[in-house]
């Protein structure tokens, strides 16, 4: 028989202590303590228990059977090691279902018959008590056997057995804990090894937040070493403000005060949750990085929280991506909301979202559309007879299969009003859901307009198929730019359509209509109808009324063409149509069509004639504009002369032709034109330029020529029939002389000079560009040498490319401070002291090295660069003088200016501004001018110099004796000094004539109360001679060559100046 009952609770040290106070004897209690605290293996403890129980209960056999799944192992007091045993499936199944098994006759029980001989002691056949000890993963069976008689236990023995069962349960539990601890250690070792080299930050703390471990990934992420972090709290690398904010959120969420600090990170974890959220870590160097932080609890064997584990991963890339996605979504949402087209989203056949435009299209509120199927807004049948639902299903199915759909469709509003639309369907994925995107554009107005156009077109075609003719005519006229070609195309079209027609096209000229083209008109009639008076005919009336005029019987109607009506009738013309030609209210002319027989279909064809007239008017206007544009493109708007484009076009078309042998190009410009603009104003300059053409053309009578203005004050002349050089020279001189005659402009007489350059085709160039360049070289030669006229010579052009490059470089030199001043001292012969210096310009070219003035000043003086150039030199000199003054030196400095500077009104204000800017004493600053410069425009020079003299700046005449100035003129100038030219000084000891000139010049200057400076002093004897004839100052190579200031300072020191 079998008896079943349950096991009590397990025994621990407290139970043993309690047992010692109740029923266990000393021996048993001692044994239990030894077993409980034994360091022996589990198997040895099991064997000891079997032996002890057998002795205590005086049983034949006590065994332990270990049941692991379907496997059995036997442990008893007589065996030293456990051994496997066999058992029936029924026996094993019993222990998976029950906890006890009693038998009074083992041999008679079939449950034991198969394994009796394997695990029951021989002869022990009387009875068997077995008890199950189960810890869920492993089961132990305590088997008590007795021979011959049934086992009967007293209550005390039964309590003893129960205590043994509890002891075995505790041993099993300790065994499992030992296995779990070892497994945990192995797992932790693997975990630590696996993650210590990863990118994860893994940090553990104790229950109070003190960091206990800090892996390599955390060091990489935060910049702190493990040594720096362990012993600290996570506040080391968290944003305080973020923690405070999170604590406030948790206080509300958990309805409990959460103080900012470590509790903020673990509050939820303490409540059994694993919290994962984004935080901001702060790196040791101060930069911030977003992380995803997961916090979980670490529990001890009693399931108490002993610490926390935080695992974080850097999500910077994810945050940036998320931000970009949000921005993109915002952009798309803005486009979605702002679109004028209706947009809807459909999922599973239901509309889930729409934009405001869709609400407007369907004339209802958003909530009246959301949740509806698209078919709610379809009519049952489309205008073409298709079933809306069936066709829509096909379109949607195609879109869902990746084929975008675009089609026209009729929708209905919420209230049932139909409207036409264009629909686009495509699909996209959102959160693993396939959404259908539909875009609806209302095309009702377009359809209506298109229908009206179609109806109109059909109506016109139905009325008259001849509109095809108009379309063809418009197409043919579209690209024509010549009026005669337009007229011919129109007349041919009319004749092709109406073979009996005779056509005349007139243009308005003053009060007349002038015949410009005709087709089919007899010559005699054409001569009579060449010019028509607008005012005395029905034609004129049609033009004034801006309405087409039709006469089916010329002989009975009023004169259709005025005084020539009889001639028209005599020519057998029976009927006619007059079509006024207007564009934008501007009368252009008329289209007159005559017929030799009466026509009765005029009024049916009226629309055709009007359309032909409009088409012709548009083409006339366009061709006129095109011709005007072509004229403007090739002519100068100020002078009405040809421009550079016309020059090249004409040359290519007329000169570069087979058989053409010679042509002459004359290029000229006006000297001092800039001064005219600057002093008298651009208006006067423009008036002067307008008079150049007529002046030149008056000298070209009998020549075949083209005169063009290239730009500014530069003109070119192309002459075809000059055969030899003598003719060319004579004409060029004649033209030059004609421009020297005074121009009367705005009540002023202006006298100008000019420079002419002449080149010959093909000697000096084989195309128009080469010839202009050659003429330019010749003109430059004429200008620099004051020749008036110069013919191109190859030697003039040797350095021309270099000259142009140098001019470009000179502009940069001013901006980049490449200009430097060298100083040559002026010695006072009376005091033997250096009183000042002449500042001489040099150019420190970055590629060509140091350049002297003769290599670039001629170029500067004939270009506009002379003005900023001189301004820059004045500033450099005053800067140096300011430095001298700061050192206690009152040296004077003189600067050379050109003739063009002298004529420039800007010189005075620039000098005044510089004197104020650098605080330079005006009496120590001097301007040097050549006699040649003064004599170019003597009266103007006097005016400008007198104004400059008011600044107290000194003025001197350089190279005196080489020009043509008179004493009377010199007396009128506010001069302070004369500089005798070196050509007289250097040879005055050998040439008596030179000495007389020098001596008389000194006397003359002194009489005019001017100081005298002798240039070019090259030896001591000349100095002594000059001192003897009362010369005031000298300068020259004998004293010193021009030097940079640094070297000149040393020279002064070496020579005790």
Tab-separated table of C-alpha atoms in Angstrom, residues 146 217 238 308 370 401 408 428 445 459 464 478 508 673 869 934:
chain	number	residue	atom	x	y	z
A	146	UNK	CA	14.045	-3.063	7.196
A	217	UNK	CA	34.566	51.887	-22.454
A	238	UNK	CA	26.405	64.427	-15.129
A	308	UNK	CA	23.356	49.360	-9.297
A	370	UNK	CA	-10.671	61.372	-41.568
A	401	UNK	CA	2.735	47.399	-56.258
A	408	UNK	CA	-7.461	62.681	-64.347
A	428	UNK	CA	5.826	54.771	-48.847
A	445	UNK	CA	-10.950	75.942	-64.188
A	459	UNK	CA	-16.216	76.645	-83.991
A	464	UNK	CA	-13.651	78.184	-91.923
A	478	UNK	CA	7.861	83.970	-86.537
A	508	UNK	CA	2.374	105.097	-92.918
A	673	UNK	CA	39.558	115.019	-72.956
A	869	UNK	CA	50.126	107.648	-59.014
A	934	UNK	CA	53.526	124.949	-67.875
